[in-house]
């Protein structure tokens, strides 16, 4: 099966993000990758109308810390959605599994605890090349996908009763 291009989407299906506020938490591990994810997310939010003032970016040491960084956003900043960006690359030990399990469950818990969108923009790859391919490479940019998802989820919440 062909891998999806993470930057390909129906532009018409994305609502305006003009009045939406976003927090982005970026892991410093594998920073070449995660900074590319962050650039993709910021550019895509702006492409759909979000303003610089309404996009706040913070950094945490690693992907494992993303849920707590995201929780700080929920508690201390007035944001409509939080995007979590990280990259976990499989190594020789089981650390990969623990980090992936932790950030996945942590993100689910945040969504339900705060009743607002926390978007899972974490690459979990076998090697660095697979990550590069998904951070602005041949399979697009997971940051773009995360940004579009954030906009759509904020719109869904704001218009749920329509
Ligand atoms: C320790 C660790 C390892 C081995 N690998 C990664 C990784 O591939 N990607 C990532 O974002 N973080 C990694 N970390 C760091 C953990 O996420 C975390 O920062 C530390 O375990 C400290 O809690």
mmCIF file with all atom_site columns, C-alpha atoms and ligand atoms in Angstrom:
data_model
loop_
_atom_site.group_PDB
_atom_site.id
_atom_site.type_symbol
_atom_site.label_atom_id
_atom_site.label_alt_id
_atom_site.label_comp_id
_atom_site.label_asym_id
_atom_site.label_entity_id
_atom_site.label_seq_id
_atom_site.pdbx_PDB_ins_code
_atom_site.Cartn_x
_atom_site.Cartn_y
_atom_site.Cartn_z
_atom_site.occupancy
_atom_site.B_iso_or_equiv
_atom_site.pdbx_formal_charge
_atom_site.auth_seq_id
_atom_site.auth_comp_id
_atom_site.auth_asym_id
_atom_site.auth_atom_id
_atom_site.pdbx_PDB_model_num
ATOM   1   C CA  . UNK A 1 1   ? 0.000   0.000  0.000  1.00 0.00 ? 1   UNK A CA  1
ATOM   2   C CA  . UNK A 1 2   ? 1.317   3.453  -0.904 1.00 0.00 ? 2   UNK A CA  1
ATOM   3   C CA  . UNK A 1 3   ? 2.238   5.668  2.029  1.00 0.00 ? 3   UNK A CA  1
ATOM   4   C CA  . UNK A 1 4   ? -0.042  8.686  2.402  1.00 0.00 ? 4   UNK A CA  1
ATOM   5   C CA  . UNK A 1 5   ? 1.446   12.085 1.627  1.00 0.00 ? 5   UNK A CA  1
ATOM   6   C CA  . UNK A 1 6   ? 1.013   13.827 4.956  1.00 0.00 ? 6   UNK A CA  1
ATOM   7   C CA  . UNK A 1 7   ? 0.936   17.260 3.315  1.00 0.00 ? 7   UNK A CA  1
ATOM   8   C CA  . UNK A 1 8   ? -1.789  16.428 0.790  1.00 0.00 ? 8   UNK A CA  1
ATOM   9   C CA  . UNK A 1 9   ? -5.312  17.400 1.772  1.00 0.00 ? 9   UNK A CA  1
ATOM   10  C CA  . UNK A 1 10  ? -8.393  19.049 0.373  1.00 0.00 ? 10  UNK A CA  1
ATOM   11  C CA  . UNK A 1 11  ? -7.728  22.724 1.062  1.00 0.00 ? 11  UNK A CA  1
ATOM   12  C CA  . UNK A 1 12  ? -11.410 23.574 0.618  1.00 0.00 ? 12  UNK A CA  1
ATOM   13  C CA  . UNK A 1 13  ? -12.302 21.246 3.499  1.00 0.00 ? 13  UNK A CA  1
ATOM   14  C CA  . UNK A 1 14  ? -10.255 23.239 6.011  1.00 0.00 ? 14  UNK A CA  1
ATOM   15  C CA  . UNK A 1 15  ? -12.111 26.007 7.888  1.00 0.00 ? 15  UNK A CA  1
ATOM   16  C CA  . UNK A 1 16  ? -10.563 29.403 8.515  1.00 0.00 ? 16  UNK A CA  1
ATOM   17  C CA  . UNK A 1 17  ? -8.224  29.477 11.512 1.00 0.00 ? 17  UNK A CA  1
ATOM   18  C CA  . UNK A 1 18  ? -8.314  33.260 11.667 1.00 0.00 ? 18  UNK A CA  1
ATOM   19  C CA  . UNK A 1 19  ? -9.645  33.523 15.207 1.00 0.00 ? 19  UNK A CA  1
ATOM   20  C CA  . UNK A 1 20  ? -8.235  30.305 16.597 1.00 0.00 ? 20  UNK A CA  1
ATOM   21  C CA  . UNK A 1 21  ? -5.413  30.110 19.157 1.00 0.00 ? 21  UNK A CA  1
ATOM   22  C CA  . UNK A 1 22  ? -2.878  27.296 19.115 1.00 0.00 ? 22  UNK A CA  1
ATOM   23  C CA  . UNK A 1 23  ? -0.188  25.953 21.389 1.00 0.00 ? 23  UNK A CA  1
ATOM   24  C CA  . UNK A 1 24  ? 2.568   23.822 19.901 1.00 0.00 ? 24  UNK A CA  1
ATOM   25  C CA  . UNK A 1 25  ? 4.839   21.684 22.083 1.00 0.00 ? 25  UNK A CA  1
ATOM   26  C CA  . UNK A 1 26  ? 8.010   20.455 20.400 1.00 0.00 ? 26  UNK A CA  1
ATOM   27  C CA  . UNK A 1 27  ? 10.382  17.748 21.652 1.00 0.00 ? 27  UNK A CA  1
ATOM   28  C CA  . UNK A 1 28  ? 14.091  18.596 21.474 1.00 0.00 ? 28  UNK A CA  1
ATOM   29  C CA  . UNK A 1 29  ? 15.138  14.983 20.855 1.00 0.00 ? 29  UNK A CA  1
ATOM   30  C CA  . UNK A 1 30  ? 15.788  14.456 17.128 1.00 0.00 ? 30  UNK A CA  1
ATOM   31  C CA  . UNK A 1 31  ? 15.537  18.211 16.740 1.00 0.00 ? 31  UNK A CA  1
ATOM   32  C CA  . UNK A 1 32  ? 16.400  18.260 13.047 1.00 0.00 ? 32  UNK A CA  1
ATOM   33  C CA  . UNK A 1 33  ? 13.177  16.316 12.551 1.00 0.00 ? 33  UNK A CA  1
ATOM   34  C CA  . UNK A 1 34  ? 10.978  17.971 15.161 1.00 0.00 ? 34  UNK A CA  1
ATOM   35  C CA  . UNK A 1 35  ? 11.939  21.503 14.112 1.00 0.00 ? 35  UNK A CA  1
ATOM   36  C CA  . UNK A 1 36  ? 10.889  20.591 10.558 1.00 0.00 ? 36  UNK A CA  1
ATOM   37  C CA  . UNK A 1 37  ? 7.568   19.331 11.960 1.00 0.00 ? 37  UNK A CA  1
ATOM   38  C CA  . UNK A 1 38  ? 7.140   22.604 13.850 1.00 0.00 ? 38  UNK A CA  1
ATOM   39  C CA  . UNK A 1 39  ? 7.868   24.688 10.747 1.00 0.00 ? 39  UNK A CA  1
ATOM   40  C CA  . UNK A 1 40  ? 5.319   22.660 8.822  1.00 0.00 ? 40  UNK A CA  1
ATOM   41  C CA  . UNK A 1 41  ? 2.679   23.082 11.519 1.00 0.00 ? 41  UNK A CA  1
ATOM   42  C CA  . UNK A 1 42  ? 3.219   26.838 11.906 1.00 0.00 ? 42  UNK A CA  1
ATOM   43  C CA  . UNK A 1 43  ? 3.217   27.450 8.150  1.00 0.00 ? 43  UNK A CA  1
ATOM   44  C CA  . UNK A 1 44  ? 0.048   25.423 7.669  1.00 0.00 ? 44  UNK A CA  1
ATOM   45  C CA  . UNK A 1 45  ? -1.772  27.187 10.508 1.00 0.00 ? 45  UNK A CA  1
ATOM   46  C CA  . UNK A 1 46  ? -0.792  30.543 8.996  1.00 0.00 ? 46  UNK A CA  1
ATOM   47  C CA  . UNK A 1 47  ? -1.770  29.409 5.505  1.00 0.00 ? 47  UNK A CA  1
ATOM   48  C CA  . UNK A 1 48  ? -5.284  28.903 6.886  1.00 0.00 ? 48  UNK A CA  1
ATOM   49  C CA  . UNK A 1 49  ? -5.459  32.292 8.561  1.00 0.00 ? 49  UNK A CA  1
ATOM   50  C CA  . UNK A 1 50  ? -3.956  31.866 12.032 1.00 0.00 ? 50  UNK A CA  1
ATOM   51  C CA  . UNK A 1 51  ? -1.917  34.875 13.139 1.00 0.00 ? 51  UNK A CA  1
ATOM   52  C CA  . UNK A 1 52  ? 1.588   34.837 14.629 1.00 0.00 ? 52  UNK A CA  1
ATOM   53  C CA  . UNK A 1 53  ? 0.189   36.198 17.923 1.00 0.00 ? 53  UNK A CA  1
ATOM   54  C CA  . UNK A 1 54  ? -2.192  33.249 18.125 1.00 0.00 ? 54  UNK A CA  1
ATOM   55  C CA  . UNK A 1 55  ? 0.490   30.586 17.693 1.00 0.00 ? 55  UNK A CA  1
ATOM   56  C CA  . UNK A 1 56  ? 2.611   29.866 20.779 1.00 0.00 ? 56  UNK A CA  1
ATOM   57  C CA  . UNK A 1 57  ? 5.516   27.409 20.620 1.00 0.00 ? 57  UNK A CA  1
ATOM   58  C CA  . UNK A 1 58  ? 7.217   25.763 23.622 1.00 0.00 ? 58  UNK A CA  1
ATOM   59  C CA  . UNK A 1 59  ? 9.924   23.112 23.873 1.00 0.00 ? 59  UNK A CA  1
ATOM   60  C CA  . UNK A 1 60  ? 10.320  20.060 26.100 1.00 0.00 ? 60  UNK A CA  1
ATOM   61  C CA  . UNK A 1 61  ? 13.360  17.748 26.342 1.00 0.00 ? 61  UNK A CA  1
ATOM   62  C CA  . UNK A 1 62  ? 11.853  14.633 24.761 1.00 0.00 ? 62  UNK A CA  1
ATOM   63  C CA  . UNK A 1 63  ? 8.676   13.099 23.420 1.00 0.00 ? 63  UNK A CA  1
ATOM   64  C CA  . UNK A 1 64  ? 7.928   11.574 26.816 1.00 0.00 ? 64  UNK A CA  1
ATOM   65  C CA  . UNK A 1 65  ? 7.560   15.109 28.215 1.00 0.00 ? 65  UNK A CA  1
ATOM   66  C CA  . UNK A 1 66  ? 5.115   16.269 25.520 1.00 0.00 ? 66  UNK A CA  1
ATOM   67  C CA  . UNK A 1 67  ? 1.905   15.517 27.476 1.00 0.00 ? 67  UNK A CA  1
ATOM   68  C CA  . UNK A 1 68  ? 3.045   17.524 30.486 1.00 0.00 ? 68  UNK A CA  1
ATOM   69  C CA  . UNK A 1 69  ? 4.175   20.420 28.299 1.00 0.00 ? 69  UNK A CA  1
ATOM   70  C CA  . UNK A 1 70  ? 0.783   20.283 26.605 1.00 0.00 ? 70  UNK A CA  1
ATOM   71  C CA  . UNK A 1 71  ? -0.960  20.273 29.981 1.00 0.00 ? 71  UNK A CA  1
ATOM   72  C CA  . UNK A 1 72  ? 0.928   23.453 30.926 1.00 0.00 ? 72  UNK A CA  1
ATOM   73  C CA  . UNK A 1 73  ? -0.552  25.042 27.817 1.00 0.00 ? 73  UNK A CA  1
ATOM   74  C CA  . UNK A 1 74  ? -4.040  23.932 28.788 1.00 0.00 ? 74  UNK A CA  1
ATOM   75  C CA  . UNK A 1 75  ? -3.666  25.317 32.299 1.00 0.00 ? 75  UNK A CA  1
ATOM   76  C CA  . UNK A 1 76  ? -1.659  28.489 31.713 1.00 0.00 ? 76  UNK A CA  1
ATOM   77  C CA  . UNK A 1 77  ? -2.471  29.702 28.202 1.00 0.00 ? 77  UNK A CA  1
ATOM   78  C CA  . UNK A 1 78  ? -5.685  30.609 26.458 1.00 0.00 ? 78  UNK A CA  1
ATOM   79  C CA  . UNK A 1 79  ? -5.491  28.206 23.507 1.00 0.00 ? 79  UNK A CA  1
ATOM   80  C CA  . UNK A 1 80  ? -8.153  26.317 21.546 1.00 0.00 ? 80  UNK A CA  1
ATOM   81  C CA  . UNK A 1 81  ? -5.944  23.372 20.580 1.00 0.00 ? 81  UNK A CA  1
ATOM   82  C CA  . UNK A 1 82  ? -2.522  22.029 21.404 1.00 0.00 ? 82  UNK A CA  1
ATOM   83  C CA  . UNK A 1 83  ? -0.295  20.219 18.915 1.00 0.00 ? 83  UNK A CA  1
ATOM   84  C CA  . UNK A 1 84  ? 2.299   17.760 20.246 1.00 0.00 ? 84  UNK A CA  1
ATOM   85  C CA  . UNK A 1 85  ? 5.297   17.251 17.965 1.00 0.00 ? 85  UNK A CA  1
ATOM   86  C CA  . UNK A 1 86  ? 7.933   14.607 18.552 1.00 0.00 ? 86  UNK A CA  1
ATOM   87  C CA  . UNK A 1 87  ? 9.961   11.920 16.871 1.00 0.00 ? 87  UNK A CA  1
ATOM   88  C CA  . UNK A 1 88  ? 10.786  8.571  18.414 1.00 0.00 ? 88  UNK A CA  1
ATOM   89  C CA  . UNK A 1 89  ? 13.217  6.397  16.493 1.00 0.00 ? 89  UNK A CA  1
ATOM   90  C CA  . UNK A 1 90  ? 13.490  2.689  17.223 1.00 0.00 ? 90  UNK A CA  1
ATOM   91  C CA  . UNK A 1 91  ? 16.725  1.753  18.963 1.00 0.00 ? 91  UNK A CA  1
ATOM   92  C CA  . UNK A 1 92  ? 18.153  -1.475 20.322 1.00 0.00 ? 92  UNK A CA  1
ATOM   93  C CA  . UNK A 1 93  ? 16.236  -1.385 23.593 1.00 0.00 ? 93  UNK A CA  1
ATOM   94  C CA  . UNK A 1 94  ? 12.561  -1.246 24.538 1.00 0.00 ? 94  UNK A CA  1
ATOM   95  C CA  . UNK A 1 95  ? 12.784  2.455  25.384 1.00 0.00 ? 95  UNK A CA  1
ATOM   96  C CA  . UNK A 1 96  ? 10.978  3.171  22.107 1.00 0.00 ? 96  UNK A CA  1
ATOM   97  C CA  . UNK A 1 97  ? 7.907   1.230  23.253 1.00 0.00 ? 97  UNK A CA  1
ATOM   98  C CA  . UNK A 1 98  ? 7.730   2.907  26.638 1.00 0.00 ? 98  UNK A CA  1
ATOM   99  C CA  . UNK A 1 99  ? 8.021   6.411  25.173 1.00 0.00 ? 99  UNK A CA  1
ATOM   100 C CA  . UNK A 1 100 ? 5.440   5.676  22.459 1.00 0.00 ? 100 UNK A CA  1
ATOM   101 C CA  . UNK A 1 101 ? 3.020   4.134  24.966 1.00 0.00 ? 101 UNK A CA  1
ATOM   102 C CA  . UNK A 1 102 ? 3.496   7.044  27.366 1.00 0.00 ? 102 UNK A CA  1
ATOM   103 C CA  . UNK A 1 103 ? 2.941   9.831  24.864 1.00 0.00 ? 103 UNK A CA  1
ATOM   104 C CA  . UNK A 1 104 ? 0.003   8.066  23.240 1.00 0.00 ? 104 UNK A CA  1
ATOM   105 C CA  . UNK A 1 105 ? -1.884  7.392  26.458 1.00 0.00 ? 105 UNK A CA  1
ATOM   106 C CA  . UNK A 1 106 ? -0.900  10.816 27.804 1.00 0.00 ? 106 UNK A CA  1
ATOM   107 C CA  . UNK A 1 107 ? -2.367  12.516 24.753 1.00 0.00 ? 107 UNK A CA  1
ATOM   108 C CA  . UNK A 1 108 ? -5.599  10.551 24.927 1.00 0.00 ? 108 UNK A CA  1
ATOM   109 C CA  . UNK A 1 109 ? -5.955  11.427 28.617 1.00 0.00 ? 109 UNK A CA  1
ATOM   110 C CA  . UNK A 1 110 ? -5.427  15.155 27.933 1.00 0.00 ? 110 UNK A CA  1
ATOM   111 C CA  . UNK A 1 111 ? -8.077  15.245 25.207 1.00 0.00 ? 111 UNK A CA  1
ATOM   112 C CA  . UNK A 1 112 ? -10.659 13.816 27.540 1.00 0.00 ? 112 UNK A CA  1
ATOM   113 C CA  . UNK A 1 113 ? -9.562  15.637 30.696 1.00 0.00 ? 113 UNK A CA  1
ATOM   114 C CA  . UNK A 1 114 ? -9.609  19.129 29.162 1.00 0.00 ? 114 UNK A CA  1
ATOM   115 C CA  . UNK A 1 115 ? -12.295 18.566 26.540 1.00 0.00 ? 115 UNK A CA  1
ATOM   116 C CA  . UNK A 1 116 ? -10.178 20.238 23.916 1.00 0.00 ? 116 UNK A CA  1
ATOM   117 C CA  . UNK A 1 117 ? -8.105  18.936 21.028 1.00 0.00 ? 117 UNK A CA  1
ATOM   118 C CA  . UNK A 1 118 ? -4.586  17.728 21.759 1.00 0.00 ? 118 UNK A CA  1
ATOM   119 C CA  . UNK A 1 119 ? -3.188  16.643 18.415 1.00 0.00 ? 119 UNK A CA  1
ATOM   120 C CA  . UNK A 1 120 ? -0.818  13.690 18.121 1.00 0.00 ? 120 UNK A CA  1
ATOM   121 C CA  . UNK A 1 121 ? 1.967   14.843 15.822 1.00 0.00 ? 121 UNK A CA  1
ATOM   122 C CA  . UNK A 1 122 ? 4.522   12.239 16.823 1.00 0.00 ? 122 UNK A CA  1
ATOM   123 C CA  . UNK A 1 123 ? 6.573   10.240 14.331 1.00 0.00 ? 123 UNK A CA  1
ATOM   124 C CA  . UNK A 1 124 ? 7.382   6.708  15.477 1.00 0.00 ? 124 UNK A CA  1
ATOM   125 C CA  . UNK A 1 125 ? 9.795   5.263  12.948 1.00 0.00 ? 125 UNK A CA  1
ATOM   126 C CA  . UNK A 1 126 ? 12.234  2.408  12.481 1.00 0.00 ? 126 UNK A CA  1
ATOM   127 C CA  . UNK A 1 127 ? 15.060  4.696  11.406 1.00 0.00 ? 127 UNK A CA  1
ATOM   128 C CA  . UNK A 1 128 ? 16.067  8.278  10.754 1.00 0.00 ? 128 UNK A CA  1
ATOM   129 C CA  . UNK A 1 129 ? 15.363  8.128  7.024  1.00 0.00 ? 129 UNK A CA  1
ATOM   130 C CA  . UNK A 1 130 ? 11.733  7.179  7.621  1.00 0.00 ? 130 UNK A CA  1
ATOM   131 C CA  . UNK A 1 131 ? 11.457  10.172 9.933  1.00 0.00 ? 131 UNK A CA  1
ATOM   132 C CA  . UNK A 1 132 ? 13.029  12.551 7.402  1.00 0.00 ? 132 UNK A CA  1
ATOM   133 C CA  . UNK A 1 133 ? 10.653  11.245 4.747  1.00 0.00 ? 133 UNK A CA  1
ATOM   134 C CA  . UNK A 1 134 ? 7.755   12.357 6.976  1.00 0.00 ? 134 UNK A CA  1
ATOM   135 C CA  . UNK A 1 135 ? 9.196   15.689 8.132  1.00 0.00 ? 135 UNK A CA  1
ATOM   136 C CA  . UNK A 1 136 ? 9.150   17.509 4.827  1.00 0.00 ? 136 UNK A CA  1
ATOM   137 C CA  . UNK A 1 137 ? 10.542  14.654 2.719  1.00 0.00 ? 137 UNK A CA  1
ATOM   138 C CA  . UNK A 1 138 ? 8.983   12.343 0.180  1.00 0.00 ? 138 UNK A CA  1
ATOM   139 C CA  . UNK A 1 139 ? 5.962   11.504 2.333  1.00 0.00 ? 139 UNK A CA  1
ATOM   140 C CA  . UNK A 1 140 ? 5.184   15.121 3.225  1.00 0.00 ? 140 UNK A CA  1
ATOM   141 C CA  . UNK A 1 141 ? 5.220   16.637 6.685  1.00 0.00 ? 141 UNK A CA  1
ATOM   142 C CA  . UNK A 1 142 ? 3.392   15.285 9.738  1.00 0.00 ? 142 UNK A CA  1
ATOM   143 C CA  . UNK A 1 143 ? 3.386   18.834 11.112 1.00 0.00 ? 143 UNK A CA  1
ATOM   144 C CA  . UNK A 1 144 ? 1.124   19.911 8.225  1.00 0.00 ? 144 UNK A CA  1
ATOM   145 C CA  . UNK A 1 145 ? -1.250  17.043 8.959  1.00 0.00 ? 145 UNK A CA  1
ATOM   146 C CA  . UNK A 1 146 ? -1.309  17.883 12.666 1.00 0.00 ? 146 UNK A CA  1
ATOM   147 C CA  . UNK A 1 147 ? -2.088  21.545 11.939 1.00 0.00 ? 147 UNK A CA  1
ATOM   148 C CA  . UNK A 1 148 ? -4.996  20.683 9.641  1.00 0.00 ? 148 UNK A CA  1
ATOM   149 C CA  . UNK A 1 149 ? -6.347  18.259 12.238 1.00 0.00 ? 149 UNK A CA  1
ATOM   150 C CA  . UNK A 1 150 ? -6.107  20.919 14.942 1.00 0.00 ? 150 UNK A CA  1
ATOM   151 C CA  . UNK A 1 151 ? -8.044  23.461 12.851 1.00 0.00 ? 151 UNK A CA  1
ATOM   152 C CA  . UNK A 1 152 ? -10.743 20.924 11.998 1.00 0.00 ? 152 UNK A CA  1
ATOM   153 C CA  . UNK A 1 153 ? -11.168 19.834 15.606 1.00 0.00 ? 153 UNK A CA  1
ATOM   154 C CA  . UNK A 1 154 ? -11.431 23.406 16.914 1.00 0.00 ? 154 UNK A CA  1
ATOM   155 C CA  . UNK A 1 155 ? -14.008 24.140 14.220 1.00 0.00 ? 155 UNK A CA  1
ATOM   156 C CA  . UNK A 1 156 ? -15.935 20.994 15.132 1.00 0.00 ? 156 UNK A CA  1
ATOM   157 C CA  . UNK A 1 157 ? -16.113 22.010 18.782 1.00 0.00 ? 157 UNK A CA  1
ATOM   158 C CA  . UNK A 1 158 ? -17.041 25.617 18.034 1.00 0.00 ? 158 UNK A CA  1
ATOM   159 C CA  . UNK A 1 159 ? -19.837 24.556 15.693 1.00 0.00 ? 159 UNK A CA  1
ATOM   160 C CA  . UNK A 1 160 ? -20.935 21.305 17.281 1.00 0.00 ? 160 UNK A CA  1
ATOM   161 C CA  . UNK A 1 161 ? -24.504 22.430 17.996 1.00 0.00 ? 161 UNK A CA  1
ATOM   162 C CA  . UNK A 1 162 ? -25.154 23.765 14.489 1.00 0.00 ? 162 UNK A CA  1
HETATM 163 C C1  . LIG B 2 .   ? 15.715  8.584  26.147 1.00 0.00 ? 1   LIG B C1  1
HETATM 164 C C2  . LIG B 2 .   ? 15.139  8.791  24.795 1.00 0.00 ? 1   LIG B C2  1
HETATM 165 C C3  . LIG B 2 .   ? 15.434  7.894  23.749 1.00 0.00 ? 1   LIG B C3  1
HETATM 166 C C4  . LIG B 2 .   ? 16.318  6.700  23.932 1.00 0.00 ? 1   LIG B C4  1
HETATM 167 N N1  . LIG B 2 .   ? 14.952  8.083  22.525 1.00 0.00 ? 1   LIG B N1  1
HETATM 168 C C5  . LIG B 2 .   ? 14.147  9.155  22.279 1.00 0.00 ? 1   LIG B C5  1
HETATM 169 C C6  . LIG B 2 .   ? 13.622  9.378  20.977 1.00 0.00 ? 1   LIG B C6  1
HETATM 170 O O1  . LIG B 2 .   ? 13.892  8.663  19.998 1.00 0.00 ? 1   LIG B O1  1
HETATM 171 N N2  . LIG B 2 .   ? 12.814  10.465 20.819 1.00 0.00 ? 1   LIG B N2  1
HETATM 172 C C7  . LIG B 2 .   ? 12.489  11.313 21.847 1.00 0.00 ? 1   LIG B C7  1
HETATM 173 O O2  . LIG B 2 .   ? 11.737  12.275 21.630 1.00 0.00 ? 1   LIG B O2  1
HETATM 174 N N3  . LIG B 2 .   ? 12.989  11.116 23.081 1.00 0.00 ? 1   LIG B N3  1
HETATM 175 C C8  . LIG B 2 .   ? 13.809  10.079 23.314 1.00 0.00 ? 1   LIG B C8  1
HETATM 176 N N4  . LIG B 2 .   ? 14.316  9.881  24.561 1.00 0.00 ? 1   LIG B N4  1
HETATM 177 C C9  . LIG B 2 .   ? 14.047  10.889 25.608 1.00 0.00 ? 1   LIG B C9  1
HETATM 178 C C10 . LIG B 2 .   ? 12.674  10.692 26.309 1.00 0.00 ? 1   LIG B C10 1
HETATM 179 O O3  . LIG B 2 .   ? 11.616  11.165 25.518 1.00 0.00 ? 1   LIG B O3  1
HETATM 180 C C11 . LIG B 2 .   ? 12.668  11.489 27.641 1.00 0.00 ? 1   LIG B C11 1
HETATM 181 O O4  . LIG B 2 .   ? 13.026  12.820 27.390 1.00 0.00 ? 1   LIG B O4  1
HETATM 182 C C12 . LIG B 2 .   ? 13.605  10.890 28.666 1.00 0.00 ? 1   LIG B C12 1
HETATM 183 O O5  . LIG B 2 .   ? 13.339  9.510  28.862 1.00 0.00 ? 1   LIG B O5  1
HETATM 184 C C13 . LIG B 2 .   ? 13.490  11.617 30.034 1.00 0.00 ? 1   LIG B C13 1
HETATM 185 O O6  . LIG B 2 .   ? 12.176  11.486 30.562 1.00 0.00 ? 1   LIG B O6  1
#
